[in-house]
């Protein structure tokens, strides 16, 4: 079966096929390898948010693989070019087309474009899925920081623990602060993505809230995005100067999600933050690793990665 791989604008009509492919491939992979297919639910409907958000954010930057004869969708991955890098979102191949090099071909298209742009590519990959881990490392990605995926159900009345130190200096970001937040992230992490922050603040696709923290002198010391969309309850992306501001931001993010079950990723190296999250009731559900074709030297602070839009 021949197949064509290309950057493709996704029309509204494609969203259904993409959502079905994402759901089917995840359920199949996690059920056949780990008996955990049920994690992804029974319906593909919540997965519509992936093509909807990616197409609104970066139109035409998805890569699709299609059967050359029938045009059927066999694979999809999402790329998004930013000032300093190209980020890659979820990579997925239809189960019946697995092992034929489709994911590799889609990733190669993204890497070719990144090379043309002279930018590194970045992504976050599961440490439970060695097929995708090795797909990326074979293509030249280098694993970096490791993250714990933590699951927590926030009580309907909010967390019962008192607000942590510094939480009084956390507020919702203003609509005109995208550049400020991007500058802050760049100063710590060496990557810049103002477009993402502008997208979250405009809040026209998906459902986002952006929290910002300031230190006692009034300088920004953290930013954390919350998705409270019914299809995608997640905290991140975010970056904080230290564990204190990360903890204050996380507490506020959880408070915005009262009564909901949420996943968030925190660096394994942030031992104090992890311990605090356990104390709030969080449970480990997976591990992820940041991978990049050119890691940023001496990145500082703590990051909260996310899966949509994948932040790297
Ligand atoms: C992961 C996934 C995308 C792989 O898709 P695929 O089309 O079957 O992958 P490919 O056929 O392109 O093969 C990928 C490469 O990884 C290699 N590979 C796979 N498992 C490997 C392992 N355990 N060790 C070393 N290499 C491995 C393959 O040999 C191949 O490399 P090669 O082309 O150099 O031989 C697919 O299994 C999937 O959709 N899974 C569910 C969705 C998911 O979990 N996505 C990842 C989250 S971002």
GROMACS .gro file of C-alpha atoms and ligand atoms in nm:
model
  360
    1UNK     CA    1   0.000   0.000   0.000
    2UNK     CA    2   0.171   0.324  -0.119
    3UNK     CA    3   0.136   0.632   0.095
    4UNK     CA    4   0.184   1.009   0.055
    5UNK     CA    5   0.329   1.220   0.335
    6UNK     CA    6   0.283   1.599   0.326
    7UNK     CA    7   0.215   1.915   0.525
    8UNK     CA    8  -0.162   1.950   0.493
    9UNK     CA    9  -0.411   2.213   0.602
   10UNK     CA   10  -0.678   2.027   0.802
   11UNK     CA   11  -1.030   2.124   0.701
   12UNK     CA   12  -1.317   2.092   0.944
   13UNK     CA   13  -1.405   1.773   0.754
   14UNK     CA   14  -1.064   1.625   0.844
   15UNK     CA   15  -1.110   1.681   1.216
   16UNK     CA   16  -1.336   1.379   1.256
   17UNK     CA   17  -1.087   1.146   1.082
   18UNK     CA   18  -0.794   1.286   1.282
   19UNK     CA   19  -0.981   1.248   1.613
   20UNK     CA   20  -1.071   0.888   1.527
   21UNK     CA   21  -0.711   0.809   1.429
   22UNK     CA   22  -0.563   0.959   1.748
   23UNK     CA   23  -0.810   0.775   1.972
   24UNK     CA   24  -0.778   0.443   1.787
   25UNK     CA   25  -0.398   0.442   1.778
   26UNK     CA   26  -0.361   0.538   2.145
   27UNK     CA   27  -0.616   0.281   2.265
   28UNK     CA   28  -0.460   0.012   2.047
   29UNK     CA   29  -0.100   0.084   2.148
   30UNK     CA   30  -0.161   0.124   2.523
   31UNK     CA   31  -0.401  -0.173   2.539
   32UNK     CA   32  -0.185  -0.416   2.338
   33UNK     CA   33   0.138  -0.326   2.522
   34UNK     CA   34   0.030  -0.216   2.868
   35UNK     CA   35  -0.335  -0.319   2.906
   36UNK     CA   36  -0.413   0.050   2.961
   37UNK     CA   37  -0.631   0.130   2.658
   38UNK     CA   38  -0.916   0.233   2.888
   39UNK     CA   39  -0.718   0.544   2.988
   40UNK     CA   40  -0.824   0.709   2.664
   41UNK     CA   41  -1.198   0.658   2.708
   42UNK     CA   42  -1.455   0.501   2.480
   43UNK     CA   43  -1.514   0.791   2.243
   44UNK     CA   44  -1.297   0.970   1.990
   45UNK     CA   45  -1.503   1.290   2.037
   46UNK     CA   46  -1.276   1.451   2.301
   47UNK     CA   47  -0.982   1.410   2.060
   48UNK     CA   48  -1.138   1.659   1.817
   49UNK     CA   49  -0.977   1.928   2.030
   50UNK     CA   50  -0.632   1.832   1.895
   51UNK     CA   51  -0.694   1.916   1.525
   52UNK     CA   52  -0.917   2.207   1.627
   53UNK     CA   53  -0.653   2.372   1.845
   54UNK     CA   54  -0.352   2.290   1.625
   55UNK     CA   55  -0.525   2.412   1.310
   56UNK     CA   56  -0.637   2.734   1.479
   57UNK     CA   57  -0.288   2.790   1.621
   58UNK     CA   58  -0.073   2.684   1.324
   59UNK     CA   59  -0.281   2.635   1.010
   60UNK     CA   60  -0.119   2.408   0.750
   61UNK     CA   61   0.157   2.284   0.983
   62UNK     CA   62   0.013   1.936   1.042
   63UNK     CA   63   0.178   1.649   0.858
   64UNK     CA   64  -0.048   1.373   0.731
   65UNK     CA   65   0.018   1.033   0.577
   66UNK     CA   66  -0.254   0.913   0.340
   67UNK     CA   67  -0.313   0.597   0.142
   68UNK     CA   68  -0.209   0.696  -0.213
   69UNK     CA   69  -0.505   0.511  -0.368
   70UNK     CA   70  -0.793   0.578  -0.130
   71UNK     CA   71  -0.679   0.900   0.042
   72UNK     CA   72  -0.757   0.738   0.380
   73UNK     CA   73  -0.569   0.891   0.672
   74UNK     CA   74  -0.293   0.657   0.795
   75UNK     CA   75  -0.096   0.892   1.018
   76UNK     CA   76  -0.076   1.243   1.155
   77UNK     CA   77   0.164   1.459   1.351
   78UNK     CA   78   0.158   1.828   1.435
   79UNK     CA   79   0.444   2.072   1.405
   80UNK     CA   80   0.455   2.435   1.513
   81UNK     CA   81   0.732   2.674   1.428
   82UNK     CA   82   0.830   2.920   1.698
   83UNK     CA   83   1.095   3.193   1.728
   84UNK     CA   84   1.366   2.959   1.861
   85UNK     CA   85   1.256   2.607   1.764
   86UNK     CA   86   1.003   2.380   1.598
   87UNK     CA   87   0.780   2.195   1.845
   88UNK     CA   88   0.625   1.861   1.753
   89UNK     CA   89   0.287   1.750   1.882
   90UNK     CA   90   0.138   1.403   1.911
   91UNK     CA   91   0.259   1.156   1.647
   92UNK     CA   92   0.018   0.882   1.556
   93UNK     CA   93  -0.011   0.597   1.302
   94UNK     CA   94  -0.321   0.386   1.233
   95UNK     CA   95  -0.272   0.046   1.400
   96UNK     CA   96  -0.317  -0.146   1.073
   97UNK     CA   97  -0.041   0.065   0.911
   98UNK     CA   98   0.208   0.042   1.202
   99UNK     CA   99   0.568  -0.065   1.153
  100UNK     CA  100   0.584   0.051   0.791
  101UNK     CA  101   0.788   0.364   0.850
  102UNK     CA  102   0.492   0.606   0.844
  103UNK     CA  103   0.576   0.780   1.173
  104UNK     CA  104   0.940   0.804   1.068
  105UNK     CA  105   0.844   0.960   0.732
  106UNK     CA  106   0.617   1.219   0.899
  107UNK     CA  107   0.887   1.308   1.153
  108UNK     CA  108   1.143   1.333   0.873
  109UNK     CA  109   0.920   1.591   0.699
  110UNK     CA  110   0.915   1.798   1.020
  111UNK     CA  111   1.291   1.762   1.068
  112UNK     CA  112   1.359   1.862   0.706
  113UNK     CA  113   1.154   2.176   0.757
  114UNK     CA  114   1.329   2.251   1.089
  115UNK     CA  115   1.666   2.213   0.917
  116UNK     CA  116   1.558   2.452   0.639
  117UNK     CA  117   1.458   2.700   0.908
  118UNK     CA  118   1.786   2.646   1.094
  119UNK     CA  119   1.599   2.560   1.416
  120UNK     CA  120   1.612   2.262   1.652
  121UNK     CA  121   1.305   2.042   1.698
  122UNK     CA  122   1.164   1.971   2.043
  123UNK     CA  123   0.900   1.737   2.183
  124UNK     CA  124   0.794   1.550   2.495
  125UNK     CA  125   0.780   1.171   2.470
  126UNK     CA  126   0.639   0.901   2.693
  127UNK     CA  127   0.883   0.681   2.880
  128UNK     CA  128   0.625   0.403   2.879
  129UNK     CA  129   0.610   0.401   2.498
  130UNK     CA  130   0.949   0.280   2.378
  131UNK     CA  131   0.829   0.270   2.016
  132UNK     CA  132   0.786   0.646   2.010
  133UNK     CA  133   1.088   0.706   2.238
  134UNK     CA  134   1.315   0.519   1.997
  135UNK     CA  135   1.145   0.665   1.689
  136UNK     CA  136   1.268   1.004   1.808
  137UNK     CA  137   1.612   0.903   1.933
  138UNK     CA  138   1.682   0.718   1.605
  139UNK     CA  139   1.607   1.044   1.425
  140UNK     CA  140   1.863   1.235   1.632
  141UNK     CA  141   1.659   1.365   1.927
  142UNK     CA  142   1.845   1.366   2.258
  143UNK     CA  143   1.650   1.295   2.580
  144UNK     CA  144   1.681   1.556   2.854
  145UNK     CA  145   1.472   1.634   3.163
  146UNK     CA  146   1.234   1.367   3.294
  147UNK     CA  147   0.884   1.453   3.416
  148UNK     CA  148   0.635   1.279   3.643
  149UNK     CA  149   0.276   1.277   3.512
  150UNK     CA  150   0.064   1.333   3.821
  151UNK     CA  151  -0.312   1.278   3.841
  152UNK     CA  152  -0.520   1.457   4.100
  153UNK     CA  153  -0.892   1.495   4.163
  154UNK     CA  154  -0.957   1.838   4.306
  155UNK     CA  155  -1.235   1.835   4.570
  156UNK     CA  156  -1.547   2.030   4.470
  157UNK     CA  157  -1.475   2.277   4.751
  158UNK     CA  158  -1.110   2.318   4.643
  159UNK     CA  159  -0.790   2.189   4.801
  160UNK     CA  160  -0.821   2.159   5.176
  161UNK     CA  161  -0.457   2.256   5.233
  162UNK     CA  162  -0.389   2.624   5.298
  163UNK     CA  163  -0.268   2.839   5.010
  164UNK     CA  164   0.114   2.817   4.992
  165UNK     CA  165   0.356   3.104   5.044
  166UNK     CA  166   0.351   3.350   4.754
  167UNK     CA  167   0.004   3.254   4.633
  168UNK     CA  168  -0.112   3.609   4.715
  169UNK     CA  169   0.114   3.727   4.432
  170UNK     CA  170  -0.050   3.504   4.167
  171UNK     CA  171  -0.309   3.657   3.935
  172UNK     CA  172  -0.463   3.598   3.592
  173UNK     CA  173  -0.247   3.739   3.311
  174UNK     CA  174  -0.376   4.036   3.114
  175UNK     CA  175  -0.458   4.010   2.743
  176UNK     CA  176  -0.161   4.228   2.646
  177UNK     CA  177   0.107   4.031   2.837
  178UNK     CA  178   0.203   3.765   2.576
  179UNK     CA  179   0.538   3.927   2.493
  180UNK     CA  180   0.622   3.974   2.861
  181UNK     CA  181   0.551   3.608   2.936
  182UNK     CA  182   0.750   3.494   2.632
  183UNK     CA  183   1.044   3.711   2.739
  184UNK     CA  184   1.029   3.559   3.087
  185UNK     CA  185   1.034   3.203   2.952
  186UNK     CA  186   1.320   3.285   2.718
  187UNK     CA  187   1.524   3.435   3.000
  188UNK     CA  188   1.508   3.104   3.189
  189UNK     CA  189   1.466   2.834   2.928
  190UNK     CA  190   1.627   2.980   2.615
  191UNK     CA  191   1.315   2.912   2.406
  192UNK     CA  192   1.061   3.169   2.289
  193UNK     CA  193   0.699   3.116   2.186
  194UNK     CA  194   0.503   3.438   2.208
  195UNK     CA  195   0.246   3.301   1.964
  196UNK     CA  196   0.141   3.033   2.214
  197UNK     CA  197   0.090   3.286   2.493
  198UNK     CA  198  -0.102   3.518   2.260
  199UNK     CA  199  -0.319   3.221   2.159
  200UNK     CA  200  -0.396   3.125   2.520
  201UNK     CA  201  -0.475   3.483   2.615
  202UNK     CA  202  -0.703   3.535   2.311
  203UNK     CA  203  -0.881   3.210   2.411
  204UNK     CA  204  -1.075   3.159   2.086
  205UNK     CA  205  -1.011   2.781   2.041
  206UNK     CA  206  -0.990   2.552   2.343
  207UNK     CA  207  -1.047   2.704   2.687
  208UNK     CA  208  -0.744   2.850   2.860
  209UNK     CA  209  -0.653   3.057   3.161
  210UNK     CA  210  -0.309   3.198   3.216
  211UNK     CA  211  -0.174   3.252   3.568
  212UNK     CA  212   0.123   3.472   3.639
  213UNK     CA  213   0.325   3.500   3.959
  214UNK     CA  214   0.542   3.786   4.078
  215UNK     CA  215   0.820   3.789   4.334
  216UNK     CA  216   0.825   4.025   4.633
  217UNK     CA  217   0.999   4.290   4.420
  218UNK     CA  218   0.723   4.270   4.158
  219UNK     CA  219   0.921   4.087   3.887
  220UNK     CA  220   0.757   3.792   3.707
  221UNK     CA  221   0.875   3.464   3.859
  222UNK     CA  222   0.636   3.221   3.695
  223UNK     CA  223   0.362   3.161   3.440
  224UNK     CA  224   0.126   2.863   3.421
  225UNK     CA  225  -0.150   2.787   3.170
  226UNK     CA  226  -0.463   2.593   3.265
  227UNK     CA  227  -0.689   2.416   3.016
  228UNK     CA  228  -1.038   2.369   3.158
  229UNK     CA  229  -1.195   2.254   2.830
  230UNK     CA  230  -1.430   1.958   2.895
  231UNK     CA  231  -1.227   1.747   2.647
  232UNK     CA  232  -0.888   1.841   2.786
  233UNK     CA  233  -0.837   1.910   3.155
  234UNK     CA  234  -0.467   1.979   3.197
  235UNK     CA  235  -0.224   2.216   3.362
  236UNK     CA  236   0.066   2.349   3.148
  237UNK     CA  237   0.258   2.477   2.972
  238UNK     CA  238   0.435   2.678   3.235
  239UNK     CA  239   0.770   2.788   3.361
  240UNK     CA  240   0.872   2.906   3.705
  241UNK     CA  241   1.191   3.055   3.844
  242UNK     CA  242   1.186   2.836   4.155
  243UNK     CA  243   0.988   2.574   4.344
  244UNK     CA  244   0.817   2.836   4.560
  245UNK     CA  245   0.657   3.015   4.265
  246UNK     CA  246   0.587   2.681   4.092
  247UNK     CA  247   0.401   2.561   4.402
  248UNK     CA  248   0.198   2.882   4.434
  249UNK     CA  249   0.103   2.867   4.064
  250UNK     CA  250   0.011   2.500   4.083
  251UNK     CA  251  -0.212   2.557   4.385
  252UNK     CA  252  -0.400   2.831   4.200
  253UNK     CA  253  -0.425   2.621   3.883
  254UNK     CA  254  -0.581   2.335   4.082
  255UNK     CA  255  -0.817   2.579   4.251
  256UNK     CA  256  -0.946   2.678   3.904
  257UNK     CA  257  -1.029   2.311   3.842
  258UNK     CA  258  -1.249   2.238   4.144
  259UNK     CA  259  -1.434   1.907   4.110
  260UNK     CA  260  -1.225   1.800   3.810
  261UNK     CA  261  -0.962   1.530   3.763
  262UNK     CA  262  -0.649   1.676   3.611
  263UNK     CA  263  -0.307   1.565   3.488
  264UNK     CA  264   0.004   1.777   3.519
  265UNK     CA  265   0.370   1.710   3.450
  266UNK     CA  266   0.637   1.824   3.692
  267UNK     CA  267   1.014   1.779   3.665
  268UNK     CA  268   1.133   1.471   3.857
  269UNK     CA  269   1.423   1.689   3.973
  270UNK     CA  270   1.182   1.927   4.154
  271UNK     CA  271   1.167   1.696   4.456
  272UNK     CA  272   1.002   1.948   4.688
  273UNK     CA  273   0.724   2.025   4.442
  274UNK     CA  274   0.665   1.654   4.379
  275UNK     CA  275   0.642   1.590   4.754
  276UNK     CA  276   0.399   1.877   4.794
  277UNK     CA  277   0.183   1.741   4.509
  278UNK     CA  278   0.176   1.398   4.677
  279UNK     CA  279   0.061   1.573   4.995
  280UNK     CA  280  -0.226   1.726   4.796
  281UNK     CA  281  -0.331   1.376   4.679
  282UNK     CA  282  -0.149   1.342   4.343
  283UNK     CA  283  -0.069   0.995   4.205
  284UNK     CA  284   0.190   0.895   3.945
  285UNK     CA  285   0.036   0.776   3.618
  286UNK     CA  286   0.316   0.804   3.360
  287UNK     CA  287   0.662   0.942   3.292
  288UNK     CA  288   0.767   1.170   3.007
  289UNK     CA  289   1.100   1.297   2.883
  290UNK     CA  290   1.182   1.617   2.695
  291UNK     CA  291   1.370   1.547   2.374
  292UNK     CA  292   1.543   1.794   2.147
  293UNK     CA  293   1.769   1.784   1.843
  294UNK     CA  294   1.974   2.058   2.014
  295UNK     CA  295   1.919   2.096   2.389
  296UNK     CA  296   1.941   2.451   2.523
  297UNK     CA  297   2.255   2.486   2.733
  298UNK     CA  298   2.210   2.590   3.097
  299UNK     CA  299   1.831   2.619   3.094
  300UNK     CA  300   1.714   2.737   3.437
  301UNK     CA  301   1.394   2.713   3.638
  302UNK     CA  302   1.116   2.452   3.632
  303UNK     CA  303   0.893   2.371   3.338
  304UNK     CA  304   0.544   2.223   3.329
  305UNK     CA  305   0.517   2.060   2.984
  306UNK     CA  306   0.180   1.981   2.825
  307UNK     CA  307   0.040   1.772   2.540
  308UNK     CA  308  -0.163   2.045   2.368
  309UNK     CA  309  -0.004   2.242   2.219
  310UNK     CA  310   0.298   2.026   2.290
  311UNK     CA  311   0.556   2.253   2.439
  312UNK     CA  312   0.886   2.069   2.439
  313LIG     C1  313   0.462   0.528   1.811
  313LIG     C2  314   0.401   0.520   1.673
  313LIG     C3  315   0.370   0.661   1.623
  313LIG     C4  316   0.502   0.454   1.576
  313LIG     O1  317   0.446   0.459   1.445
  313LIG     P1  318   0.495   0.363   1.326
  313LIG     O2  319   0.443   0.422   1.198
  313LIG     O3  320   0.455   0.223   1.357
  313LIG     O4  321   0.653   0.375   1.335
  313LIG     P2  322   0.759   0.346   1.220
  313LIG     O5  323   0.714   0.227   1.138
  313LIG     O6  324   0.782   0.473   1.146
  313LIG     O7  325   0.888   0.303   1.302
  313LIG     C5  326   0.951   0.392   1.389
  313LIG     C6  327   1.099   0.361   1.410
  313LIG     O8  328   1.117   0.321   1.547
  313LIG     C7  329   1.190   0.197   1.550
  313LIG     N1  330   1.150   0.126   1.670
  313LIG     C8  331   1.025   0.091   1.709
  313LIG     N2  332   1.032   0.028   1.828
  313LIG     C9  333   1.162   0.025   1.863
  313LIG    C10  334   1.234  -0.024   1.976
  313LIG     N3  335   1.170  -0.083   2.078
  313LIG     N4  336   1.369  -0.007   1.979
  313LIG    C11  337   1.433   0.054   1.877
  313LIG     N5  338   1.371   0.102   1.769
  313LIG    C12  339   1.237   0.087   1.762
  313LIG    C13  340   1.151   0.131   1.421
  313LIG     O9  341   1.244   0.029   1.386
  313LIG    C14  342   1.156   0.248   1.326
  313LIG    O10  343   1.289   0.289   1.300
  313LIG     P3  344   1.360   0.265   1.157
  313LIG    O11  345   1.269   0.333   1.059
  313LIG    O12  346   1.493   0.333   1.171
  313LIG    O13  347   1.363   0.117   1.143
  313LIG    C15  348   0.272   0.432   1.674
  313LIG    O14  349   0.297   0.312   1.741
  313LIG    C16  350   0.153   0.498   1.740
  313LIG    O15  351   0.076   0.567   1.675
  313LIG     N6  352   0.133   0.476   1.872
  313LIG    C17  353   0.019   0.531   1.944
  313LIG    C18  354   0.026   0.683   1.955
  313LIG    C19  355   0.142   0.724   2.042
  313LIG    O16  356   0.162   0.673   2.149
  313LIG     N7  357   0.220   0.820   1.992
  313LIG    C20  358   0.334   0.871   2.063
  313LIG    C21  359   0.296   0.981   2.153
  313LIG     S1  360   0.370   1.130   2.099
   0.00000   0.00000   0.00000
